[in-house]
Coordinates of C-alpha atoms in Angstrom, one line a residue:
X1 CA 0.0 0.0 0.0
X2 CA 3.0 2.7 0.9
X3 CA 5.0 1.5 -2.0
X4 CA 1.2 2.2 -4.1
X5 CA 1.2 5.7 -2.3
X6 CA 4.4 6.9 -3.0
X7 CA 4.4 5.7 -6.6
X8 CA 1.2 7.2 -7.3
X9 CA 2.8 10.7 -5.5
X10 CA 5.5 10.5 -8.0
X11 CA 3.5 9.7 -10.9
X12 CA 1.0 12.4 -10.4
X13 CA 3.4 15.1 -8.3
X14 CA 3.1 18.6 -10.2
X15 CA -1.0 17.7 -9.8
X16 CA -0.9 17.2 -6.5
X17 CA 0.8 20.7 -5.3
X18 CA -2.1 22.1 -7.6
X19 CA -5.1 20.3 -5.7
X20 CA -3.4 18.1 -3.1
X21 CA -4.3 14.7 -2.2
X22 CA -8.1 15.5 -1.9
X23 CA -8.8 16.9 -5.1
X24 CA -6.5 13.8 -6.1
X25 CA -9.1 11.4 -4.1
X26 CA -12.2 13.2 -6.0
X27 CA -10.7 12.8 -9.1
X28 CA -9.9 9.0 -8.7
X29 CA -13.8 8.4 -7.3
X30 CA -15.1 10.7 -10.5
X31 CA -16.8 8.9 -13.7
X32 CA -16.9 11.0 -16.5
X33 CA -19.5 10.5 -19.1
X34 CA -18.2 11.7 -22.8
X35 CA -20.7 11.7 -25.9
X36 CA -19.0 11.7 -29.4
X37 CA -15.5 10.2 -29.6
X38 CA -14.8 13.6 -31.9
X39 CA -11.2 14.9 -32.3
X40 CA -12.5 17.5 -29.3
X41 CA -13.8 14.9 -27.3
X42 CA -11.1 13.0 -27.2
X43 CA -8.8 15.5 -26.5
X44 CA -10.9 16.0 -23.9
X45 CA -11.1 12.5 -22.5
X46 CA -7.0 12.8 -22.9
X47 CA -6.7 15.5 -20.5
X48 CA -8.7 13.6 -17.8
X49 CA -7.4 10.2 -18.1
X50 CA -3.2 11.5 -17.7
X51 CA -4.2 13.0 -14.6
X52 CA -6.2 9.7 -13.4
X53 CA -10.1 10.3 -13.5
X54 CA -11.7 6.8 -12.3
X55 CA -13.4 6.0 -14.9
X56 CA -15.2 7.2 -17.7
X57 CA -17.9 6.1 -20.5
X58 CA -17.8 7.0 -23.9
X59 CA -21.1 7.2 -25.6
X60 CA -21.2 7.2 -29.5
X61 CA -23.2 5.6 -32.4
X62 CA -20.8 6.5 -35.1
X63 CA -18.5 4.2 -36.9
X64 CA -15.1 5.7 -38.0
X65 CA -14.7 7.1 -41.2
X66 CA -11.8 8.4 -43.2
X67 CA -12.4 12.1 -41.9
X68 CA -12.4 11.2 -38.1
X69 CA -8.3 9.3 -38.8
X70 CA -7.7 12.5 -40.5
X71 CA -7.9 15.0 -37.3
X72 CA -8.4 12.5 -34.4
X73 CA -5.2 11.2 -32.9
X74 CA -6.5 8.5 -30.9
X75 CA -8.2 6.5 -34.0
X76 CA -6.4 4.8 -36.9
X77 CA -6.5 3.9 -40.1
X78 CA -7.1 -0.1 -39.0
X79 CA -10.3 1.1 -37.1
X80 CA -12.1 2.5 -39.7
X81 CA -15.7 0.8 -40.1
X82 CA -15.5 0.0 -36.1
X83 CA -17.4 1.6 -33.6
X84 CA -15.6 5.3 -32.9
X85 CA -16.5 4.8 -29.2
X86 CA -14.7 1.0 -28.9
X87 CA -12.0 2.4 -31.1
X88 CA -11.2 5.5 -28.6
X89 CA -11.5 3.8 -25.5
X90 CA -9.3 1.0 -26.6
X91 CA -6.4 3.9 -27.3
X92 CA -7.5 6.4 -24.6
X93 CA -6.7 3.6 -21.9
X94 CA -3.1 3.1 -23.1
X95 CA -2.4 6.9 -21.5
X96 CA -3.2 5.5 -18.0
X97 CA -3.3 1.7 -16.6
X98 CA -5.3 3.4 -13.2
X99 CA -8.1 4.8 -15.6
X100 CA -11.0 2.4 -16.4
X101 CA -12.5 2.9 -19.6
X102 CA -15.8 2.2 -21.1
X103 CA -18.2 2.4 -24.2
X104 CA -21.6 2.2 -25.2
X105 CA -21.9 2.3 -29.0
X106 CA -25.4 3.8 -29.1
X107 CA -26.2 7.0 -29.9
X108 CA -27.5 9.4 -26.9
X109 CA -31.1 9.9 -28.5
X110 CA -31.3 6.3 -28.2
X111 CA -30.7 6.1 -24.7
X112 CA -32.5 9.1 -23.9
X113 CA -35.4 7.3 -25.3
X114 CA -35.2 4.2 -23.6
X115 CA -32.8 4.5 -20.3
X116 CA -32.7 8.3 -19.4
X117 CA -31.9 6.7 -16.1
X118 CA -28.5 5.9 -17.5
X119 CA -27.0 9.2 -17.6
X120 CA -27.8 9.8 -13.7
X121 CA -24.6 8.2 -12.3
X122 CA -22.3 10.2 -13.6
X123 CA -20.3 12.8 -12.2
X124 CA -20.1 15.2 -15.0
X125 CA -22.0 14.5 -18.6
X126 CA -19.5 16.3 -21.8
X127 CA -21.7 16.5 -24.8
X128 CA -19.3 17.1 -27.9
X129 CA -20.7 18.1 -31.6
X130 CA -24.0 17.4 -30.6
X131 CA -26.9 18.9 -32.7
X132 CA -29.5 21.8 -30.7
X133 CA -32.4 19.4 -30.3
X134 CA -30.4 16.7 -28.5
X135 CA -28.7 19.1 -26.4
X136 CA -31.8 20.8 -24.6
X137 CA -33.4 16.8 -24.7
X138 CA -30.2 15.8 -22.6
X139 CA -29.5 19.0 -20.6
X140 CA -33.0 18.6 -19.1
X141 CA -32.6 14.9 -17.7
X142 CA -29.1 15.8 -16.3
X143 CA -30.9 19.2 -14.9
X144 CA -33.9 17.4 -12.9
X145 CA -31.1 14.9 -11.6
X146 CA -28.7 17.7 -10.6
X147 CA -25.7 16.0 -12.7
X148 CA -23.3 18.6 -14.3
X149 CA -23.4 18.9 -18.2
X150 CA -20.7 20.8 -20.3
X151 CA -21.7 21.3 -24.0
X152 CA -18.5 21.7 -25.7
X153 CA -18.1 22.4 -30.0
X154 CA -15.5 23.3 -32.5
X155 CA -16.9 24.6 -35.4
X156 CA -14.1 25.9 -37.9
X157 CA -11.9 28.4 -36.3
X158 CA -14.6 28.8 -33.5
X159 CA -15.0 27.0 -29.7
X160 CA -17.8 27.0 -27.8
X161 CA -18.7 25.8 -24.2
X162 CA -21.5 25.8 -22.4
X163 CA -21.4 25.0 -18.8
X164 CA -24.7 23.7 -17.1
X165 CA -25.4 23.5 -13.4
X166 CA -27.9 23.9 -11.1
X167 CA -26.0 25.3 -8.3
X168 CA -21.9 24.4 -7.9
X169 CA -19.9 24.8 -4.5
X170 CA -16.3 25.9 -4.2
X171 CA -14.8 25.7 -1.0
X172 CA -10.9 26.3 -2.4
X173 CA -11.3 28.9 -5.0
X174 CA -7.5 29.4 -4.7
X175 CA -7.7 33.0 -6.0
X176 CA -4.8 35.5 -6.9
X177 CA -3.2 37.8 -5.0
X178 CA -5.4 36.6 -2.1
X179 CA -4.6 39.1 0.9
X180 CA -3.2 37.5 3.9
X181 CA -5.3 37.3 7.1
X182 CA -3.3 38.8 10.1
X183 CA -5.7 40.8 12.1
X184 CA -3.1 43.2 13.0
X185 CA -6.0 46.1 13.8
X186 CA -8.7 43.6 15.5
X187 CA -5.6 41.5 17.3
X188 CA -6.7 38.2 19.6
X189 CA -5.7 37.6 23.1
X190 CA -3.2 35.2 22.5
X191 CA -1.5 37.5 19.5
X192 CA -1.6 40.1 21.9
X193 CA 0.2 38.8 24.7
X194 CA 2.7 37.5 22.3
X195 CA 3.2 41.0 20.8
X196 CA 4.0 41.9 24.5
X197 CA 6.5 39.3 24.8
X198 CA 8.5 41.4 22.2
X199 CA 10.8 44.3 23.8
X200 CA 12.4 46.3 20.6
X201 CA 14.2 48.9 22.7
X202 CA 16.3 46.4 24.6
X203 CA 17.2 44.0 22.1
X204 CA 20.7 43.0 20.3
X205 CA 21.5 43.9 16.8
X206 CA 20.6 40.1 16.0
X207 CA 17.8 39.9 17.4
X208 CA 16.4 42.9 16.5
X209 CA 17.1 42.0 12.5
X210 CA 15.5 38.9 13.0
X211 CA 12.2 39.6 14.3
X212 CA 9.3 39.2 12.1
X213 CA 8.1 42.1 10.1
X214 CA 4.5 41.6 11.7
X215 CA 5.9 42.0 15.4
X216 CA 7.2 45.6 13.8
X217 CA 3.9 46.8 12.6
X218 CA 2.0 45.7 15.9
X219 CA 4.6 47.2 17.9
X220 CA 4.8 50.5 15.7
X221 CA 0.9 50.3 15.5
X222 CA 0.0 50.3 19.3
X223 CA 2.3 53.4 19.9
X224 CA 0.8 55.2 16.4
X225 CA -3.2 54.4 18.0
X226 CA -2.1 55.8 21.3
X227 CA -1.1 59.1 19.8
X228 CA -3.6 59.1 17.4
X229 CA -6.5 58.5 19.1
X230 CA -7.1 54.9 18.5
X231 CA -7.1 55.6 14.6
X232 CA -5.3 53.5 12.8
X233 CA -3.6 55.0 9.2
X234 CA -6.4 55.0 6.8
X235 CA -5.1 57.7 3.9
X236 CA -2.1 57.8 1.6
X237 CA -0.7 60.1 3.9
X238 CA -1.2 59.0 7.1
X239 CA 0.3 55.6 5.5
X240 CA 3.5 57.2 4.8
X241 CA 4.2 59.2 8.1
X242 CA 3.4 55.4 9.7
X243 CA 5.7 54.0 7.4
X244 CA 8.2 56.4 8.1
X245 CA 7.4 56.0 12.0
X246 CA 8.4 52.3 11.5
X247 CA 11.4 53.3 9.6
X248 CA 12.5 55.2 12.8
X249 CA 12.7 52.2 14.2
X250 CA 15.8 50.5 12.4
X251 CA 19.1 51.1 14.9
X252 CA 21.7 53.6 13.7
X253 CA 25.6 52.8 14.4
X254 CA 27.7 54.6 16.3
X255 CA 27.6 57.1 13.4
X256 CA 24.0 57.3 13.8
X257 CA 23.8 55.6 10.5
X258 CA 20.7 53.5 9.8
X259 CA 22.0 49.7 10.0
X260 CA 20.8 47.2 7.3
X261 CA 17.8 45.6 8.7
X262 CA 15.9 43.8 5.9
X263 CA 12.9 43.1 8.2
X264 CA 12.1 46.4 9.1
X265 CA 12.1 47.2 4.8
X266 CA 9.7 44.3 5.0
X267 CA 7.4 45.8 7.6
X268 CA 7.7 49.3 5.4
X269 CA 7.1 47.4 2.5
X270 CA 3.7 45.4 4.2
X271 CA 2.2 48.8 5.9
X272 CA -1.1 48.4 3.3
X273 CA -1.1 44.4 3.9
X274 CA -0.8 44.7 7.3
X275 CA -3.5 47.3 7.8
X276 CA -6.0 45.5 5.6
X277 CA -9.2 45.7 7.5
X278 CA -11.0 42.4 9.2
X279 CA -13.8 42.3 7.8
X280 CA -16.5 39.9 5.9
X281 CA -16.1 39.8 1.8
X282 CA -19.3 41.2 0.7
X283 CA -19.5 37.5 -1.5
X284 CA -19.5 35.4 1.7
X285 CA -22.3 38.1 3.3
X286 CA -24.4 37.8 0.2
X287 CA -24.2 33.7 0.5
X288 CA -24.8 34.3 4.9
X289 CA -28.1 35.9 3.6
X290 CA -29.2 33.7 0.9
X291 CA -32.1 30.9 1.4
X292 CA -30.5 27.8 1.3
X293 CA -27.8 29.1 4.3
X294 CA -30.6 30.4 7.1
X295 CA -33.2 27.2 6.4
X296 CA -31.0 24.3 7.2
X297 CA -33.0 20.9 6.7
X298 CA -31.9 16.9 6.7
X299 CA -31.5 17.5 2.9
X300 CA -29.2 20.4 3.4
X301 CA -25.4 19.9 1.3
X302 CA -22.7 19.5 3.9
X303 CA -21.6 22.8 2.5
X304 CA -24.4 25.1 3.4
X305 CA -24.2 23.3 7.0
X306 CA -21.1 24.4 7.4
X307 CA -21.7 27.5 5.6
X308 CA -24.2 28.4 8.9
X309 CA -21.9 26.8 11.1
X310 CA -19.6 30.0 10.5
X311 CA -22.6 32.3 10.1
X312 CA -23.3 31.6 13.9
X313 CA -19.5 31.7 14.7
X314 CA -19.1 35.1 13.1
X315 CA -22.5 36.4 15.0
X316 CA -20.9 34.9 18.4
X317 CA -17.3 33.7 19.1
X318 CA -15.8 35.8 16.2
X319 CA -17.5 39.5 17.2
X320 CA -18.0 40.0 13.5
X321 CA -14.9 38.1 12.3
X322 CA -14.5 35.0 10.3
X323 CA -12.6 32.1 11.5
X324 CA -8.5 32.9 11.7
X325 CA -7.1 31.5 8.6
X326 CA -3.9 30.3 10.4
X327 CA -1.4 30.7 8.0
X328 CA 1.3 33.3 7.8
X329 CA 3.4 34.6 4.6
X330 CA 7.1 33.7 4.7
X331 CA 9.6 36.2 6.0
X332 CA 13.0 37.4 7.3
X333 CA 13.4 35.9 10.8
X334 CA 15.1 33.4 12.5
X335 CA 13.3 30.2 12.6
X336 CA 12.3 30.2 16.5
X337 CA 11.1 33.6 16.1
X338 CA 8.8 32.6 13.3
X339 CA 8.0 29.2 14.5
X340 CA 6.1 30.6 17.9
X341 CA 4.5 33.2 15.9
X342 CA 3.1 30.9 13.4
X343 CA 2.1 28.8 16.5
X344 CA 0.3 31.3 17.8
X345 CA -2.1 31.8 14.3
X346 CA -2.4 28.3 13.8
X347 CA -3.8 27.3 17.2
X348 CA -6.5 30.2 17.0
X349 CA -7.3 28.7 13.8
X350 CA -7.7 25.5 15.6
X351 CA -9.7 27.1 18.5
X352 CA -11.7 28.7 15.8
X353 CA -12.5 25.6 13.8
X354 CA -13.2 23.6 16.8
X355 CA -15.5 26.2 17.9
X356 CA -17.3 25.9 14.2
X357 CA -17.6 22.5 14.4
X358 CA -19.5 22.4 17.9
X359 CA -22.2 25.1 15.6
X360 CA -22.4 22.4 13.3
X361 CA -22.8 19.7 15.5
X362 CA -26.0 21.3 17.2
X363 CA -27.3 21.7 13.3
X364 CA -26.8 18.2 12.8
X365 CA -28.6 17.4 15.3
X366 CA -31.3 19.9 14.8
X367 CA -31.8 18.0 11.7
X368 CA -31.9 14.4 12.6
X369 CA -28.4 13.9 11.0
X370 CA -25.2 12.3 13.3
X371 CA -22.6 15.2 14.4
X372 CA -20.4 12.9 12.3
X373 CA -21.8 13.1 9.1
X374 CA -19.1 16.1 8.7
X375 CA -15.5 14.9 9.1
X376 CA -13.2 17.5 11.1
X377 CA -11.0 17.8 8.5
X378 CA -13.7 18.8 6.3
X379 CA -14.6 21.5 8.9
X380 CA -10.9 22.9 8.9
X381 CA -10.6 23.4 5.7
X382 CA -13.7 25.3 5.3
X383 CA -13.1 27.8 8.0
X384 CA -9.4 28.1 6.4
X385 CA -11.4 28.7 3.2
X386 CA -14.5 30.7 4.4
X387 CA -13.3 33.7 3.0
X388 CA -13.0 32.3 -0.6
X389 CA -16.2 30.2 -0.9
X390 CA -18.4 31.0 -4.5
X391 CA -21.3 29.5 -5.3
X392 CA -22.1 29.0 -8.7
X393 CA -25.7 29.0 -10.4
X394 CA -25.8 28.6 -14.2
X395 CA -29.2 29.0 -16.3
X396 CA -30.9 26.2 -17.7
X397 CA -30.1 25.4 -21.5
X398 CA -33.9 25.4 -21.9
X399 CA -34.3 29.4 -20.2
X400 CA -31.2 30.2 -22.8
X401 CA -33.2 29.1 -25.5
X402 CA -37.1 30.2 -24.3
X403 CA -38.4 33.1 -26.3
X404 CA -39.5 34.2 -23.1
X405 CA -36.3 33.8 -20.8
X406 CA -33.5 34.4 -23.4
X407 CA -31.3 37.4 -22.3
X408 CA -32.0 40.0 -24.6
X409 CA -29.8 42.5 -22.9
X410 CA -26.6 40.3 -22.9
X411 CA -26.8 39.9 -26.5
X412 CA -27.8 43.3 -27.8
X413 CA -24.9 45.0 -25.3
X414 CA -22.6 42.7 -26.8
X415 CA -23.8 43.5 -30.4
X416 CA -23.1 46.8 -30.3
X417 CA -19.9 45.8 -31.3
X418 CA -20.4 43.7 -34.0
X419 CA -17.1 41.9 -34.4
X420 CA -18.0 40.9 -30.5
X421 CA -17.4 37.3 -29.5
X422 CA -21.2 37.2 -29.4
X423 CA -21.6 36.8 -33.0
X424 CA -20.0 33.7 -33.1
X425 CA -22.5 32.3 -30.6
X426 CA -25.6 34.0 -33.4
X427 CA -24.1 32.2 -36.1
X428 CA -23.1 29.1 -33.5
X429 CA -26.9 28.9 -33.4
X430 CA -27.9 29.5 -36.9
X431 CA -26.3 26.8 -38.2
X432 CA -28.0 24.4 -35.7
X433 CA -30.8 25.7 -37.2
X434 CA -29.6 25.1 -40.6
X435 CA -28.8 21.2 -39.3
X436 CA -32.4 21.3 -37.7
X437 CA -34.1 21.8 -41.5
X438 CA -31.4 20.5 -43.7
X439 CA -30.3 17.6 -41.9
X440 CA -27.3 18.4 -42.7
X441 CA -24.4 21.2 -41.8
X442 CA -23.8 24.2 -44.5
X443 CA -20.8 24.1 -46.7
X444 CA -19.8 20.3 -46.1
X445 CA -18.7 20.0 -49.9
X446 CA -17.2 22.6 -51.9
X447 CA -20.4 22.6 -54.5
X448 CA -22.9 23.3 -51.7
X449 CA -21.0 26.8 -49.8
X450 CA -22.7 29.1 -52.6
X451 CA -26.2 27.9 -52.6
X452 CA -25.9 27.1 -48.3
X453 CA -24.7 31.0 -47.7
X454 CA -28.3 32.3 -48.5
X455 CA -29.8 29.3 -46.7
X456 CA -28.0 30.3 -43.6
X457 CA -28.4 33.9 -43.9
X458 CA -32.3 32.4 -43.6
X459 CA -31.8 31.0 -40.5
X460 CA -29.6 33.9 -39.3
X461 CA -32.4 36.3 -40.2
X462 CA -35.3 33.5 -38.5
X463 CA -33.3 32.9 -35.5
X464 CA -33.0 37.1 -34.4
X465 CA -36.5 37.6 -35.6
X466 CA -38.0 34.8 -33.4
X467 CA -35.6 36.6 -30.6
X468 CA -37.1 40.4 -31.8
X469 CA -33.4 40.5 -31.5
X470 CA -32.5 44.2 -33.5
X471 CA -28.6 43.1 -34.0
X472 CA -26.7 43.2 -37.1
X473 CA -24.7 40.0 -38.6
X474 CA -22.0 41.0 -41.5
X475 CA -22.0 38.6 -44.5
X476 CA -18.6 38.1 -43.7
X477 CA -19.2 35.5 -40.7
X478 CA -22.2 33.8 -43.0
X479 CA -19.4 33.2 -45.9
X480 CA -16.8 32.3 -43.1
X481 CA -19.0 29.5 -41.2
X482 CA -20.2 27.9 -45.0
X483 CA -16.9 27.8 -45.6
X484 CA -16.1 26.1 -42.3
X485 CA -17.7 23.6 -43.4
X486 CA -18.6 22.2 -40.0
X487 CA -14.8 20.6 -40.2
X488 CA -13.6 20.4 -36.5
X489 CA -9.3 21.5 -36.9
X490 CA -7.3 19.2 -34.3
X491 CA -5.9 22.5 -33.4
X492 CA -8.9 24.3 -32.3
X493 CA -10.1 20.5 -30.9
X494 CA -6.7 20.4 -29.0
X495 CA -7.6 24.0 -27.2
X496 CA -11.1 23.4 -26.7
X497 CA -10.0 19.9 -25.2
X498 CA -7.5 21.4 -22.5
X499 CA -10.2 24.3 -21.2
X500 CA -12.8 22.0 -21.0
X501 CA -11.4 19.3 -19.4
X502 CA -9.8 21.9 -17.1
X503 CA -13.4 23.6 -16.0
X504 CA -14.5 19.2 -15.9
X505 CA -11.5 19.1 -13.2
X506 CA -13.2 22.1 -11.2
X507 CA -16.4 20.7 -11.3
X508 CA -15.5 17.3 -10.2
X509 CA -12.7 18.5 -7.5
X510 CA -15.0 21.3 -6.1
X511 CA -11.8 23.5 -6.5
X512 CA -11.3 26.4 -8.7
X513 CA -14.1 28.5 -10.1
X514 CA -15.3 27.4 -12.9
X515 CA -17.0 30.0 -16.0
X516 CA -20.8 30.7 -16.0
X517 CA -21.9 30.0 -18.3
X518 CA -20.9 30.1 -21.4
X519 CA -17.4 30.0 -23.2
X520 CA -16.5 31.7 -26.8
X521 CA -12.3 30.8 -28.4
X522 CA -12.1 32.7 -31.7
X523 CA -8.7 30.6 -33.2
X524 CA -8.5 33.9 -35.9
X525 CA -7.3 36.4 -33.4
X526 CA -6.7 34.2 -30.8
X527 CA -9.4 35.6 -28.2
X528 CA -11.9 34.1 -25.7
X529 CA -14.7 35.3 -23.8
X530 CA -16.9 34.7 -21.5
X531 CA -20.7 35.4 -21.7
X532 CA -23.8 35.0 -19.0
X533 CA -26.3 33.7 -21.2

């Protein structure tokens, strides 16, 4: 079992410092359902299986023709006439011995018609090339059952994808340039009393270079409220006489030149860090107010438990103040100096979590549910996490495309440009129309793209006049997507194929924030956006 364990932590190393061992363990219990064994979906499937997804399912009807050999790298000539989802697994389960791989060579209107059931027990459902009416079909069975769907295409130069979830919790959105959680103007006993343990004036030249640029600030800061009237530096101005205050601080040699003390140019340097105000992130107040956090029943998510847990912590033990993050940024110090100060974060962050989880225990049993249903651990790394958490609520693929739902104002914002991103998601749709009356995509063969371009411009003109949609469309995109001839590049397959299996890894890890909700990549001038539709 070690021997397993370490392997498996070499094997999959750069991953793990990415989503550590937990988003490892989701990964390895996920079972990814992938329809149409396209050049994108395999790409896809590719980026899932290296990193060591459990399992997943390919569903696709389609034998494998000469085209499919020509951009897929994961058929071959000798499978051609086979079925495309028999022919993918067998190669896509070569990248990774721990992946299992399946197939079901059906198509997914079959199975929608007689086992809708069958797409339930999967963790995530990746619909590739799939035509309009087989989309909304699917996307509302994996809506009533709550099971993420991502609609992913490449059309030409074009991507598109489509995220589609009911509601989607994060717990580590890891974001950038996250501000660090010291509570240097709201300090707690114990960091009090172990700022008081600190005597600057009476210290040794070592000593005093080696203390942490956090002790500086709270030492500088008490003095700076006493003369100040409890008011801590709030303006520009008041920021630089306090850092200039601290620079006061550094000793002078017997010349009454300033010595070289790198932590106290650390301390200058962390004045607007260090004075960052406690307080809730208006994100985390707007999810302490919402519905599902104040009416807490047995079918509650763990997450919205815990989710109140804090609410009641920040309304009692905290005084206003999330739990203590309990981590501290490196520094210039010697190590026992930094050592007992980190101490003294991380066992308030202990104290804090321990005090959440006794909330959550009296919810649990509010509910009927055992105070164990939520691990410890699970409780930890909430509170270290509370002041990241997102929630994420996509709209239905069946309110997107409702006369009576679509959003009108997205699209005719967007269109005021008209070489937006948007138009690629117009003409996106106007050629499922075109499929939906033609059976058939425009500009497949060369002899067809002159009569198709004023059959599409049809569609283009019946799909913004079913919308009362008053946006313009130039020609040149109608030529462009008959010219496209619905071919799917591998290149634009290979980019769709690494963002989408990226935002299925969010979804499945619970990590990350994924888009909402819908995804444009342009390959021509190498743009993407994002659009709430």
């Amino acid at each position: 079992m070690a021997a397993t364990k370490a392997s498996k932590e070499q094997k999959y190393d750069r991953q793990l410092r990415l989503w550590g061992d937990h988003g490892q363990e989701s990964l390895e219990n996920a079972h990814v359902c992938l329809i149409n064994a396209t050049a994108t979906g395999t790409e896809i499937l590719k980026n899932l299986v290296l990193p060591g997804i459990g399992a997943f399912t390919i569903v696709d009807g389609h034998t494998v023709s000469g085209e499919d050999v020509g951009n897929n790298f994961f058929l071959c000539n000798n499978t051609i006439g086979k079925n495309r989802a028999q022919a993918a697994t067998e190669l896509l389960q070569e990248l990774n011995s721990d992946v299992s791989g399946n197939f079901v060579e059906e198509g997914p209107n079959k199975l929608l018609d007689n086992n809708p059931e069958f797409f339930h027990r999967f963790t995530v459902v990746i619909g590739v090339q799939l035509p309009e009416s087989t989309c909304l079909r699917l996307g509302s069975v994996l809506w009533s059952a709550s099971v993420p769907f991502l609609v992913c295409k490449s059309y030409g130069l074009i991507g598109y994808m489509r995220l589609v979830v009911q509601e989607h919790t994060v717990i580590e959105s890891h974001p950038d340039n996250a501000l660090e959680d010291l509570r240097l103007l709201q300090p707690f006993a114990e960091f009090k009393s172990h700022i008081q343990s600190y005597e600057l004036d009476s210290m040794d030249k070592k000593d005093h270079s080696h203390t942490p640029w956090i002790i500086i600030v709270a030492k500088h800061l008490e003095k700076w409220l006493s003369e100040h009237n409890r008011q801590p530096p709030k303006n520009y101005k008041e920021k630089e006489a306090f850092r200039q205050f601290i620079r006061e601080g550094i000793l002078k040699n017997e010349n009454g030149v300033p010595e070289d003390e790198e932590n106290f140019e650390e301390a200058i340097k962390n004045v607007n860090t260090a004075l960052n105000p406690t307080k809730i992130p208006s994100a985390v107040e707007d999810l302490f107010n919402s519905e599902e956090c104040n009416n807490i029943t047995s079918q509650t998510p763990s997450f919205w438990v815990m989710l109140r847990a804090v609410k009641e912590f920040s309304l009692n033990e905290g005084n206003g103040s999330l739990p203590v993050r309990g981590t501290i940024p490196d520094m210039i110090a010697d190590s026992r100096k930094f050592i007992s100060l980190q101490n003294v974060y991380r066992e308030k962050a202990m104290q804090d979590a321990a005090a959440v989880s006794k909330h959550a225990e009296c919810l649990l049993q509010s509910i009927g549910k055992p105070p164990e249903s939520i691990s410890e651990k699970d409780i930890k790394l909430f509170c270290k996490n509370s002041s990241f958490l997102r929630v994420v609520r996509c709209r239905s693929l069946a309110e997107e495309y409702s006369v009576d739902s679509v959003n009108k104002d997205e699209i005719t914002s967007s269109m005021d440009n008209p070489d937006s991103e948007m138009v690629f998601y117009l003409m996106l749709r106007s050629v499922d129309r075109f499929y939906q009356q033609h059976s058939r995509y425009p500009g497949v063969y060369n002899y067809q793209v002159e009569d198709d371009i004023s059959k599409l411009k049809l569609c283009v003109n019946s799909l913004l006049q079913e919308y009362s949609l008053n946006v313009n469309i130039k020609d040149d995109y109608i030529h462009e997507f008959c010219r496209y001839g619905a071919a799917e590049p591998h290149t634009v397959a290979a980019f769709v194929g690494g963002s989408a299996a990226q935002e299925a890894i969010k979804i499945i890890s619970h990590q990350f924030v994924p888009f909402n909700n819908t995804y444009i990549y342009n390959a021509m001038s190498q743009i993407s956006a994002t659009l709430q539709l």
